[in-house]
Coordinates of C-alpha atoms in Angstrom, one line a residue:
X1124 CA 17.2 -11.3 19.7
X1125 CA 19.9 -11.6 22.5
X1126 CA 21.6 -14.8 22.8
X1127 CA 20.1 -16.8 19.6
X1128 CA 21.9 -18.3 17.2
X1129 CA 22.4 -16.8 13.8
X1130 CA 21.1 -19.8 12.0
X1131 CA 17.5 -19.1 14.1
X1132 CA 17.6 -15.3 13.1
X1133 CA 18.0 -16.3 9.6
X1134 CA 14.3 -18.4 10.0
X1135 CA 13.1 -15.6 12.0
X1136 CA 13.6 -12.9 9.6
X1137 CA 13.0 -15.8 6.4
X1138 CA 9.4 -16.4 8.3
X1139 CA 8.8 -12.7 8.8
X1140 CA 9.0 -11.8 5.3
X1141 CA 6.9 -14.8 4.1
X1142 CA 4.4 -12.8 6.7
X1143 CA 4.3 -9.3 5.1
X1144 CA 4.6 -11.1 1.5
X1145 CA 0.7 -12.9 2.2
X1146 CA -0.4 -9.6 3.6
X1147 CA 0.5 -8.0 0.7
X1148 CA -0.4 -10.6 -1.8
X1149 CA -4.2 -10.1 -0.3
X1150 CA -3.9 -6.9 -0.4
X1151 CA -3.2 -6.2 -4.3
X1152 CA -4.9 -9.5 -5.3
X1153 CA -1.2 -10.6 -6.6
X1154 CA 0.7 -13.2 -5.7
X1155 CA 4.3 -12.1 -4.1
X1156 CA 6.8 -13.9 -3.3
X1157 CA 10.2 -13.7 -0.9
X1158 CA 13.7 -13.1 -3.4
X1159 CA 14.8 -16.8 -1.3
X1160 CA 11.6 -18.3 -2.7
X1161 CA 12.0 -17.5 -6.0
X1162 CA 15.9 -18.1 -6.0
X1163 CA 15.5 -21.6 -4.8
X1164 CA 12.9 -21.9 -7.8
X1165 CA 15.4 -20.6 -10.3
X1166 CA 13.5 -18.0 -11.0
X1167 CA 15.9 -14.7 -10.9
X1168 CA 18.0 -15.4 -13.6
X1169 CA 20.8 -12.8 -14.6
X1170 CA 19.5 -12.3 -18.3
X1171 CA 15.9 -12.9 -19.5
X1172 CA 14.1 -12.5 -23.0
X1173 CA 11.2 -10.3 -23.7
X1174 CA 9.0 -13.7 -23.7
X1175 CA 10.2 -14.7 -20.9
X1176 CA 9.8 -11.7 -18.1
X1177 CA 12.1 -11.6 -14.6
X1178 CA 10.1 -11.1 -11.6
X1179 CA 10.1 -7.9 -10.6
X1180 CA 11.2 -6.2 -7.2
X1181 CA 8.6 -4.5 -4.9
X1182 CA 10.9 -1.4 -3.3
X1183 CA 9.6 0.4 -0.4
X1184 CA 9.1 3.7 -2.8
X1185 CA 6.6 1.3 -5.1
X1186 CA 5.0 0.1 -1.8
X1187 CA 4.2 3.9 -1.0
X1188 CA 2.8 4.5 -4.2
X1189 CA 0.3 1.3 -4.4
X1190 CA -0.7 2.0 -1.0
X1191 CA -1.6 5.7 -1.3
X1192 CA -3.5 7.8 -3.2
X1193 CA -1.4 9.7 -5.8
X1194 CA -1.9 12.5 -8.5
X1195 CA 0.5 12.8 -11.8
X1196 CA 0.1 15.5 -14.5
X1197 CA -0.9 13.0 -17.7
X1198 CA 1.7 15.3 -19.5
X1199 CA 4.2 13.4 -17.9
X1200 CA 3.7 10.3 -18.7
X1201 CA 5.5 7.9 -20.7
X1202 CA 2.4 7.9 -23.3
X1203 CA -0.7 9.9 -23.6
X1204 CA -3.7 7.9 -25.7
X1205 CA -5.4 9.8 -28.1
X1206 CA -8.1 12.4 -26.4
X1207 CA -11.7 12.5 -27.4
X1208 CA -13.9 14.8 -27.8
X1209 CA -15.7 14.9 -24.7
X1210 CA -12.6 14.3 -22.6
X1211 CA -12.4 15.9 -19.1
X1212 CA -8.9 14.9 -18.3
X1213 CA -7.1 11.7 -18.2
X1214 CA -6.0 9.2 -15.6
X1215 CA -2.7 8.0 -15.0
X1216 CA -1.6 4.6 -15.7
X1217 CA 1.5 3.2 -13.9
X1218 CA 3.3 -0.3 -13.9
X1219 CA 5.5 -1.5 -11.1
X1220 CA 8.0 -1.7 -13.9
X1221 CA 8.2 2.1 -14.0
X1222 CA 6.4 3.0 -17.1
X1223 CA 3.2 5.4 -17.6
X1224 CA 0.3 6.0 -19.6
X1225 CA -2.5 8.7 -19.7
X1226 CA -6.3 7.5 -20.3
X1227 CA -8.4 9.7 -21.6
X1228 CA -12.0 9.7 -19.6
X1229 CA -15.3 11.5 -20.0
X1230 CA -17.7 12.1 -17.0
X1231 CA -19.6 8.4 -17.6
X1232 CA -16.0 6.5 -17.8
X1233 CA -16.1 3.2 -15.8
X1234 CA -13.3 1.0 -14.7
X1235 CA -14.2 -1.3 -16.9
X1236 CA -13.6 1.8 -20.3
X1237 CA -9.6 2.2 -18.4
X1238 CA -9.2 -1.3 -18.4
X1239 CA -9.8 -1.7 -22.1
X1240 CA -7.9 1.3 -22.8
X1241 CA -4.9 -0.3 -21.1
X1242 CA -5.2 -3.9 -22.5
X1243 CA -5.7 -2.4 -25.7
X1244 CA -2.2 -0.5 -25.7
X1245 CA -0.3 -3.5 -23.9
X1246 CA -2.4 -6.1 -26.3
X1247 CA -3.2 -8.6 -23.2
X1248 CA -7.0 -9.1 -22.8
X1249 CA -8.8 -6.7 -20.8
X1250 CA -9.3 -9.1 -17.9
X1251 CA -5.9 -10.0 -17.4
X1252 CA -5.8 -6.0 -15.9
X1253 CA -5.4 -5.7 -12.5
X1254 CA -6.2 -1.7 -11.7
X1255 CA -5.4 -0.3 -7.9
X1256 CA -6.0 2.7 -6.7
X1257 CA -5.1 3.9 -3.5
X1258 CA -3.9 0.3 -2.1
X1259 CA -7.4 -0.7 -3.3
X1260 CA -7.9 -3.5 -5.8
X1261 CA -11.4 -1.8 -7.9
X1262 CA -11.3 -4.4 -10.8
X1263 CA -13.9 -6.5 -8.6
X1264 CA -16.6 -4.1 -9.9
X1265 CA -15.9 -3.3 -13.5
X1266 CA -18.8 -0.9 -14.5
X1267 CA -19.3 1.1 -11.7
X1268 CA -18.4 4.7 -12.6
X1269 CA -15.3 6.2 -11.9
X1270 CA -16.6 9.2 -10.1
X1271 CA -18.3 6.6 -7.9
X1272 CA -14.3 6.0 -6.2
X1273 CA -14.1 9.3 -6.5
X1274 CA -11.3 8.8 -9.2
X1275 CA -11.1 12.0 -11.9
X1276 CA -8.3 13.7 -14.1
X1277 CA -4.5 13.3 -12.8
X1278 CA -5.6 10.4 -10.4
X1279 CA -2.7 7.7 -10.5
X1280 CA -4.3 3.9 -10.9
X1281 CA -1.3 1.1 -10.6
X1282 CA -1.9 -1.5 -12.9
X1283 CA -1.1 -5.2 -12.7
X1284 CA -0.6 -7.3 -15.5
X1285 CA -2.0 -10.9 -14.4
X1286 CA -2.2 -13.4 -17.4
X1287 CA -3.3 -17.1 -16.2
X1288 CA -3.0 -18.2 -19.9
X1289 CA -1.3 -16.7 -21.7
X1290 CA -2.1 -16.1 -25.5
X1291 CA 0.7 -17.8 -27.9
X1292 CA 3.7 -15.9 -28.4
X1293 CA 3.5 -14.2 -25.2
X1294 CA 4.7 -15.9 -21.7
X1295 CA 2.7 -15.7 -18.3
X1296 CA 3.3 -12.6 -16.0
X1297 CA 1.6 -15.0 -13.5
X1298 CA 1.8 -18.6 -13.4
X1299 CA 1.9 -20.8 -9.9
X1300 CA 5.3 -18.7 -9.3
X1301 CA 5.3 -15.2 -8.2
X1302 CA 6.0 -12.4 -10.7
X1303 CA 6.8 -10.0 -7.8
X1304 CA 9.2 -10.7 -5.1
X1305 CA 10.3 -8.6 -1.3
X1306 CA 14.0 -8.5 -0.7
X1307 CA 15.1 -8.6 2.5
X1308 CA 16.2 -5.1 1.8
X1309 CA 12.6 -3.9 2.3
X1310 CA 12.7 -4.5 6.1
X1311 CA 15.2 -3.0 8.7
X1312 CA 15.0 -5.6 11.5
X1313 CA 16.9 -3.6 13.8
X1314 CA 13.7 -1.2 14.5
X1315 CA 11.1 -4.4 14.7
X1316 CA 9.7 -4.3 18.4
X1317 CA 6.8 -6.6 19.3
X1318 CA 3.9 -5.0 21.5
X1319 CA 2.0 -8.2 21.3
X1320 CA 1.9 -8.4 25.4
X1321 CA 2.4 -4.4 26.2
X1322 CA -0.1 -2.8 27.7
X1323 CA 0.9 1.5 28.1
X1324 CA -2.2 1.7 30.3
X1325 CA -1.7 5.8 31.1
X1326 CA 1.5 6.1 30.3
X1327 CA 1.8 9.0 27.5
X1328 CA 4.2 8.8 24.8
X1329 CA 5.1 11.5 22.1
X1330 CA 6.3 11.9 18.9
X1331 CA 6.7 15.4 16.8
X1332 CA 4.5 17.2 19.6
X1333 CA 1.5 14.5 19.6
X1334 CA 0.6 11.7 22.0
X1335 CA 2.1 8.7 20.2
X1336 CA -0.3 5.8 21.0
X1337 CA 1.7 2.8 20.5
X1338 CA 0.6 0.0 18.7
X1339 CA 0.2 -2.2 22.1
X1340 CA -0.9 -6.0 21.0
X1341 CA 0.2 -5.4 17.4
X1342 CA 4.0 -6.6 16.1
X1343 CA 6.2 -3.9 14.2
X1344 CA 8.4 -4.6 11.4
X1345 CA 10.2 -1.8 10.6
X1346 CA 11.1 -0.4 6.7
X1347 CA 14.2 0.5 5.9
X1348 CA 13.8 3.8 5.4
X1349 CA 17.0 6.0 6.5
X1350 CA 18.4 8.0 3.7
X1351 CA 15.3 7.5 1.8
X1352 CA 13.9 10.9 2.0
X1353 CA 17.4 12.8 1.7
X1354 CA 17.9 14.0 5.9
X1355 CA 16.2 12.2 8.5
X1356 CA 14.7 14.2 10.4
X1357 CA 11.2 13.1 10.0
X1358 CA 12.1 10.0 12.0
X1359 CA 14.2 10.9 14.7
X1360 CA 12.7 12.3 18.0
X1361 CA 16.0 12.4 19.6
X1362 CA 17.0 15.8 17.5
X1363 CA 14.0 17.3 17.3
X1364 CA 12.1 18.0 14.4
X1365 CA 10.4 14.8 14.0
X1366 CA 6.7 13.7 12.8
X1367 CA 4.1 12.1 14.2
X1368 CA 3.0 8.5 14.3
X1369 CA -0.3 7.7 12.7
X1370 CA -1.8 4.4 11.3
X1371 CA -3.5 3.8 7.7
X1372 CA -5.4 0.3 6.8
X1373 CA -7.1 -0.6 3.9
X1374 CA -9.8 -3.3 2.9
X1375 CA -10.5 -4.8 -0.1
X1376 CA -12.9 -3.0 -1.9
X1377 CA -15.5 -6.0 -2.3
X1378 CA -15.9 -6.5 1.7
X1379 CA -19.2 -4.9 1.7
X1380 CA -20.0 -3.8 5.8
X1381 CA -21.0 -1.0 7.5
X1382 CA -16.9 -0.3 7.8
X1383 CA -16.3 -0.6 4.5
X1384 CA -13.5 2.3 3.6
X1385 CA -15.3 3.1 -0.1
X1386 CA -13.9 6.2 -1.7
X1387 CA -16.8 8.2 -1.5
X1388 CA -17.0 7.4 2.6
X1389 CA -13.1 8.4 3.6
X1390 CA -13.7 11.1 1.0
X1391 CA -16.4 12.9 3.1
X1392 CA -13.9 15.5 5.0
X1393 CA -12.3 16.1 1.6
X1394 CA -9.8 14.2 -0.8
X1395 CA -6.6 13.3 0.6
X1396 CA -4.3 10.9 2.8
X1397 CA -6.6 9.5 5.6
X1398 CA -5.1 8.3 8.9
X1399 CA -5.3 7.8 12.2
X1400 CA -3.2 8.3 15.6
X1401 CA -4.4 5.4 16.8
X1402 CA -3.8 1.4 15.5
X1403 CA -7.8 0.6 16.4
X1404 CA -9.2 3.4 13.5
X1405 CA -7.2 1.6 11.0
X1406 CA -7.8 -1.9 12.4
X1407 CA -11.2 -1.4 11.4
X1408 CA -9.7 -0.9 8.0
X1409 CA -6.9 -3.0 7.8
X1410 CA -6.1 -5.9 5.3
X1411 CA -7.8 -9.3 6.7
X1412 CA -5.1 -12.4 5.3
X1413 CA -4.5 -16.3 6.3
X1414 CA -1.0 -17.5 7.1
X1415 CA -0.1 -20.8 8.0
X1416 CA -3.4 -21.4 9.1
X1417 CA -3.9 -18.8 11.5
X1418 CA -5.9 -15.1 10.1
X1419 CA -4.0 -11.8 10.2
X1420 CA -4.9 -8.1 10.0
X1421 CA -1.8 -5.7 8.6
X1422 CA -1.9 -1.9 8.7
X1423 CA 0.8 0.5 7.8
X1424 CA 2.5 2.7 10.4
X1425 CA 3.6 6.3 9.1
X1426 CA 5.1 9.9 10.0
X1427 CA 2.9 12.5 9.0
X1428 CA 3.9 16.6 8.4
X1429 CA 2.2 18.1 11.4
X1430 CA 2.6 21.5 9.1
X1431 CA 0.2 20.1 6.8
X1432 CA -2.2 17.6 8.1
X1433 CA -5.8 18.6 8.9
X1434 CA -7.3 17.1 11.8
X1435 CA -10.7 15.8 12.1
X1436 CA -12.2 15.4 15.6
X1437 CA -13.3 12.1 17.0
X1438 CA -16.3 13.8 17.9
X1439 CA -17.0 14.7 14.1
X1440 CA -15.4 11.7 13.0
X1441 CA -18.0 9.4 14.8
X1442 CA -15.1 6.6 14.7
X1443 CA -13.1 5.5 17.6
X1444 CA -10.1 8.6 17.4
X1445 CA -9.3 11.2 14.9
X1446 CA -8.8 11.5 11.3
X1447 CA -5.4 13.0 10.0
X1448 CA -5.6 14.1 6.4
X1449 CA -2.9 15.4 3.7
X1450 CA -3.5 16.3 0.3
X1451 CA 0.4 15.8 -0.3
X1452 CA 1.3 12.4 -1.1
X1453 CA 4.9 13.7 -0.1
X1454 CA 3.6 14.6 3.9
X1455 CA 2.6 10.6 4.7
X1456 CA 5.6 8.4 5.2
X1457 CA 5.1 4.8 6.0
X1458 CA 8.1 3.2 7.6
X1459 CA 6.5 0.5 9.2
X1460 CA 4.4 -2.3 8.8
X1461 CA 2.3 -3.6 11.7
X1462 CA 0.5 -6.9 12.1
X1463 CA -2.0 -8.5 14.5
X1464 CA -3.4 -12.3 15.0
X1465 CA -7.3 -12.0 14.4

């Protein structure tokens, strides 16, 4: 960024954003917006009625939790529906605006049983329910069986109110505008590099005791993360003590192929946080979106707890590179987000 004008780092980082925001709008099936493009619509106002909802604020903790896979004891949620008879458990239903609720299920529940369950408690029509789980959209296929996304008891779905008309008496979540916004706040620019004509070739890099393979061909925009997770640590190879780098995508759950990521399929070395050291595992993987014309993949970037993590072999994994695996959704920490022209 040396020697441009402030005025051309304002489009810069204005045009970034509008990036990430299309990747993630294809990614949760939602539209999202940048806080500018909202604000030049008049659309964050300082004081809103019930009918007439603010747009809410995507933080990087909330991008965490839609993108992984996350467990909650239903006891702590905000409400617990009445259990049934046959009940083995309940799932856990939770809104970007913070609130929970537990669903009870029985062995035969199919998305389709939550998502009635939820419209029935927030009184909105059972399609306007938008359920993700693990950064995966599953509303696509509405009687396939839970167990089938190997979804059970203390699973956390996020759940998306999207409301294209809305019923009389209660205003649209989702219109033309977006109800979801990314501040500027989300990104640290600072930490952005672009790899898009870097080539390491055999040059070894390491982070937290492990070959960091860089994501050479890709561009890096950074999350601001310091302070997030109390010390830093984690992050910072210079004092020792730091994680290594690893690489999670996701596809929608609809793309059908022979690399389709289904639940069952990155289940098979057991439940948990799948990754990869290296960008071309989660390529395979990663989120497939149109921007000003031209097609885009976006994966996330993390730091993983090498104390935890189980590795799977390339030669077990039968992919391109390894699999890294935690079971804790605290041992994954994405603080990056990188995207490639396709």
């Amino acid at each position: 960024f040396r020697g441009k004008l402030p005025g051309i780092l304002q489009i810069e980082k204005m045009s970034n954003l509008q990036l990430i925001c299309a990747g993630f709008s294809e990614m949760f099936q939602v539209p999202i917006a940048t806080r500018a493009e909202l604000e030049a619509k008049g659309l964050l106002k300082t004081a809103v009625s019930p009918s007439d909802p603010k747009p809410k604020k995507i933080t990087v903790n909330q991008l965490f939790e839609l993108t992984y896979r996350v467990t909650m004891s239903a006891a702590e949620a905000d409400v617990i529906l009445p259990r049934e008879e046959d009940t083995i458990g309940f799932v856990v239903i939770r809104f970007l605006t913070g609130n929970t609720i537990s669903v009870p299920i029985v062995p035969e529940s199919t998305v389709c049983d939550v998502q009635r369950a939820v419209a029935a408690h927030e009184k909105v029509p059972r399609q306007a329910i938008r359920l993700i789980y693990g950064g995966v959209p599953i509303t696509q296929q509405v009687d396939i069986q839970l167990r089938e996304k190997a979804i059970g008891p203390d699973d956390v779905l996020n759940a998306v109110i999207v409301l294209n008309e809305a019923p009389q008496g209660l205003a649209s979540l989702v219109t033309d505008e977006a109800p979801f916004y990314i501040d500027d706040d989300l990104l640290d620019p600072s930490y952005d590099y672009d790899f898009t004509n870097i080539d390491d070739g055999t040059t070894r890099h390491m982070r937290g005791g492990y070959q960091y393979k860089r994501p050479c061909g890709w561009k890096r925009f950074a999350l601001r993360v310091l302070g997030v997770y109390g010390d830093d640590k984690w992050l910072n190879s210079a004092i020792g003590g730091d994680w290594p780098v690893s690489y999670h995508g996701i596809q929608l759950s609809d793309e059908t192929n022979e690399n389709s990521p289904d639940q069952m399929n990155r289940d098979r070395f057991g439940k948990g946080h799948y990754s990869s050291p290296n960008v071309l595992v989660a390529e395979k993987y990663g989120t497939k979106f149109t921007f000003g014309g031209v097609r885009y993949v976006l994966v996330l970037q993390n730091r993983m707890n090498p104390n935890t993590m189980t590795k799977i072999l390339q030669s077990k994994t039968g992919d391109l590179d390894e699999y890294w695996i935690t079971t804790n959704a605290e041992d994954i920490r994405a603080y990056s987000i990188c995207v490639k022209k396709i």
